[in-house]
RNA sequence: GGCGGCGUAGCUCAGGUGGUAGAGCAAACGGCUCAUAUCCGUUCGGUCGGGGGUUCAAGUCCCUCCGCCGCUACCA
């Protein structure tokens, strides 16, 4: 009796539109689920959007709609994309449901009864105006580290320091601008260390029987080694699941606690019999498909939550974690809009099966992989069309042309050929069993290639009249091989498999048909399965979705960007001290002409002595967000040129330039009066270089009082 | 600087527990014509990032250096 298989793919966060890199997990689980169904396992594939949490609450607030409305909007986008890719979910649900509330609360209460939940009292900011505790990111104020006035309570966007909202100087509510007060609040923590012995006992066995990947195990172990502590599971938010304790009314669970439980609750929205899946470890195997960044949640946090209930749950059996898919020369990036997104794929006019083909042919199974348009074209034309599609086409065309579409009747099948096929099919099945999808897929193409060789070696176009009996037998073998290939690719290319089945007059493909030679009586004239990807088409797509094109455009106007975002001024160094707690840093007092005191920190120890700097006039980035370097405030940054190996660092000194003078780009002589505050990354995104001893941005030299700024020792190098 | 990952043929990638380097594509040549100028065969091609070590034997283990990516820092 085969076990039932419960399959999940990581729940995508609702307000992210998935790109090809994200789609891999959902597609992988789909292939596995389709395989399991064909192979006769009772299968359930569950996924859905993860909806609770501050991110959606904030975004909904900004747009003036309810979080639920926002989620519904995005849920539809997700669903459309997955539908287009033919993902065969048994249920694609969402986490904002009554079932989720009920199950999360009951799991929590079990943990609570079993003593794995602790509470701690902390002080948090509270808005009396809005009558609510403020989530970390709803508090704004002045960063205690760098002085940035718009710092958020969770993290200062300026200096990047992780903050506690209570650290903020002069805090205010981002909702109503009122001044929040400190108020005591209590939060609940799950005691993961207390559950650890159970977790380890379970993991020791599960990781072996489920054949967890080496890297997943290693990641889990290191996570346990240096990170396992009590984790807070509640928040003072509205958009979430209420904590079912009177003393905690008004609080909700933190998303990471409830999200994995979404797998269970979504099942519950699909069938009232959900416990037969999730509370049935003896008969159900759980396969989870995730990205490599998600491993600890599925190996530690979620299992711990379940183990802590002291009840029976269906726990993770096999985990398939994919690596990253990169795009052309870089990474897929949601924030920067780089790459191909789910909705883009639809608009290319390229069928879903072709996308699916390439995603699996090049699935990032054991290491990161790269999506390139050239490779996409090459693999599609060469393998999908030249190899597999061609075998189908040449075989079926031959039969329908020379045998009027009826199944050739010959001297019986070739046992040597079928022995080889059977061996390969067994291997492919084994790959499928452990979700080694890419290996399985490639092996199918190798099998197809074998078919092409068999066809070629048999030369039926020659023997058709000289030895009709043998020729008919050969063709019959090939037709059944085509049928087998249709079965084997169904999980990957469902639409294509269905079309081949139609040519062969087969209603339903199943794994048990593999290797058999019966059931087909007639062959229809096949239509071409795929159109080749043309050079011009690929070129257009590459340009349309090219990040580098945007980069080129940006580079072309880099000087403009610089002129409108970076303000450089001359400043005189009045004092230099060694930083007491740092080996490489000087702390300089400077006069920037404004009369105000100003301090900057520079990593010049070893390159300059203090007396070489005092009294000199240097160039300072004026509108850089202040930062604290090893405890000392740095309000700006001085410019220095360095050669390639950083063996020479040359501070850019100015002669006869008054402090406060703005440094300009030649040809763009406009001063910047009210510059935006920029962070270091923004600053460094615009390269300043020394070329032939002239300091430039793009090709424009920097000038002070109309004179070009030059270097003495570093003729060519970068400036920062 | 620290932690993690990676570096295998022109390209995209395979290579549990160490035992004479693999696939596909690209390139060159030849063959075939049933098939979407497709298919089949042959050849070419790598001191497995550099160096050192352990071993009878290392792409595979250890050390070190270099380069790239991610996170991070007294980067700037």
PDB file of C-alpha atoms (C1' of nucleotides) in Angstrom, chain B residues 3-76:
ATOM      1  C1'   C B   3      31.080  34.708   8.236  1.00  0.00           C
ATOM      2  C1'   G B   4      28.889  31.842   4.261  1.00  0.00           C
ATOM      3  C1'   G B   5      28.712  30.274  -0.992  1.00  0.00           C
ATOM      4  C1'   C B   6      31.107  29.678  -5.480  1.00  0.00           C
ATOM      5  C1'   G B   7      35.329  29.123  -9.172  1.00  0.00           C
ATOM      6  C1'   U B   8      35.330  21.874 -13.785  1.00  0.00           C
ATOM      7  C1'   A B   9      36.081  22.178 -21.844  1.00  0.00           C
ATOM      8  C1'   G B  10      34.403  28.620 -25.882  1.00  0.00           C
ATOM      9  C1'   C B  11      28.970  28.488 -23.372  1.00  0.00           C
ATOM     10  C1'   U B  12      25.273  26.228 -19.739  1.00  0.00           C
ATOM     11  C1'   C B  13      26.047  22.641 -16.274  1.00  0.00           C
ATOM     12  C1'   A B  14      26.942  16.928 -13.992  1.00  0.00           C
ATOM     13  C1'   G B  15      30.627  14.864 -11.189  1.00  0.00           C
ATOM     14  C1'   G B  16      27.553  10.303  -2.709  1.00  0.00           C
ATOM     15  C1'   U B  17      31.654   7.958   1.097  1.00  0.00           C
ATOM     16  C1'   G B  18      39.254   9.994  -2.898  1.00  0.00           C
ATOM     17  C1'   G B  19      41.099   5.321  -7.684  1.00  0.00           C
ATOM     18  C1'   U B  20      43.316   6.896 -15.009  1.00  0.00           C
ATOM     19  C1'   A B  21      37.959  13.884 -15.979  1.00  0.00           C
ATOM     20  C1'   G B  22      31.756  13.883 -18.078  1.00  0.00           C
ATOM     21  C1'   A B  23      26.933  15.644 -20.849  1.00  0.00           C
ATOM     22  C1'   G B  24      24.496  18.998 -24.001  1.00  0.00           C
ATOM     23  C1'   C B  25      25.385  23.127 -27.016  1.00  0.00           C
ATOM     24  C1'   A B  26      29.080  25.653 -29.941  1.00  0.00           C
ATOM     25  C1'   A B  27      33.354  24.402 -33.678  1.00  0.00           C
ATOM     26  C1'   A B  28      35.451  20.982 -37.702  1.00  0.00           C
ATOM     27  C1'   C B  29      34.546  16.886 -40.845  1.00  0.00           C
ATOM     28  C1'   G B  30      31.509  12.931 -42.740  1.00  0.00           C
ATOM     29  C1'   G B  31      26.593  10.427 -43.460  1.00  0.00           C
ATOM     30  C1'   C B  32      21.245  10.348 -44.120  1.00  0.00           C
ATOM     31  C1'   U B  33      16.679  12.561 -45.853  1.00  0.00           C
ATOM     32  C1'   C B  34      11.191  10.097 -42.451  1.00  0.00           C
ATOM     33  C1'   A B  35      11.112  14.826 -39.732  1.00  0.00           C
ATOM     34  C1'   U B  36      10.228  22.334 -37.761  1.00  0.00           C
ATOM     35  C1'   A B  37      17.670  23.356 -42.594  1.00  0.00           C
ATOM     36  C1'   U B  38      15.902  18.844 -38.765  1.00  0.00           C
ATOM     37  C1'   C B  39      18.485  13.682 -37.466  1.00  0.00           C
ATOM     38  C1'   C B  40      22.911  10.185 -37.028  1.00  0.00           C
ATOM     39  C1'   G B  41      28.302   9.491 -36.607  1.00  0.00           C
ATOM     40  C1'   U B  42      33.446  11.052 -35.922  1.00  0.00           C
ATOM     41  C1'   U B  43      36.858  14.664 -34.278  1.00  0.00           C
ATOM     42  C1'   C B  44      38.545  18.856 -31.664  1.00  0.00           C
ATOM     43  C1'   G B  45      38.555  20.785 -26.937  1.00  0.00           C
ATOM     44  C1'   G B  46      40.094  20.873 -19.640  1.00  0.00           C
ATOM     45  C1'   U B  47      47.647  20.832 -15.772  1.00  0.00           C
ATOM     46  C1'   C B  48      39.087  20.467 -12.633  1.00  0.00           C
ATOM     47  C1'   G B  49      41.091  29.265 -10.186  1.00  0.00           C
ATOM     48  C1'   G B  50      46.940  29.401  -8.367  1.00  0.00           C
ATOM     49  C1'   G B  51      50.347  27.149  -4.863  1.00  0.00           C
ATOM     50  C1'   G B  52      51.433  23.731  -0.945  1.00  0.00           C
ATOM     51  C1'   G B  53      50.183  19.339   2.061  1.00  0.00           C
ATOM     52  C1'   U B  54      47.948  14.288   3.549  1.00  0.00           C
ATOM     53  C1'   U B  55      47.755   9.601   0.564  1.00  0.00           C
ATOM     54  C1'   C B  56      50.121   4.173  -3.178  1.00  0.00           C
ATOM     55  C1'   A B  57      46.178   7.464  -5.366  1.00  0.00           C
ATOM     56  C1'   A B  58      42.674  14.199  -4.869  1.00  0.00           C
ATOM     57  C1'   G B  59      38.188  17.825  -9.029  1.00  0.00           C
ATOM     58  C1'   U B  60      36.875  15.001  -4.543  1.00  0.00           C
ATOM     59  C1'   C B  61      40.240  15.711   2.309  1.00  0.00           C
ATOM     60  C1'   C B  62      43.599  19.777   4.875  1.00  0.00           C
ATOM     61  C1'   C B  63      46.265  24.677   4.562  1.00  0.00           C
ATOM     62  C1'   U B  64      47.166  29.084   1.893  1.00  0.00           C
ATOM     63  C1'   C B  65      46.594  32.679  -1.865  1.00  0.00           C
ATOM     64  C1'   C B  66      43.635  34.918  -5.968  1.00  0.00           C
ATOM     65  C1'   G B  67      38.835  36.158  -8.164  1.00  0.00           C
ATOM     66  C1'   C B  68      33.367  36.614  -8.048  1.00  0.00           C
ATOM     67  C1'   C B  69      28.506  36.662  -5.166  1.00  0.00           C
ATOM     68  C1'   G B  70      25.625  37.243  -0.509  1.00  0.00           C
ATOM     69  C1'   C B  71      25.373  38.919   4.580  1.00  0.00           C
ATOM     70  C1'   U B  72      28.195  41.882   7.890  1.00  0.00           C
ATOM     71  C1'   A B  73      31.943  45.429   9.873  1.00  0.00           C
ATOM     72  C1'   C B  74      36.414  50.192  12.839  1.00  0.00           C
ATOM     73  C1'   C B  75      34.903  50.166   4.293  1.00  0.00           C
ATOM     74  C1'   A B  76      34.875  55.082   2.562  1.00  0.00           C
TER      75        A B  76
END
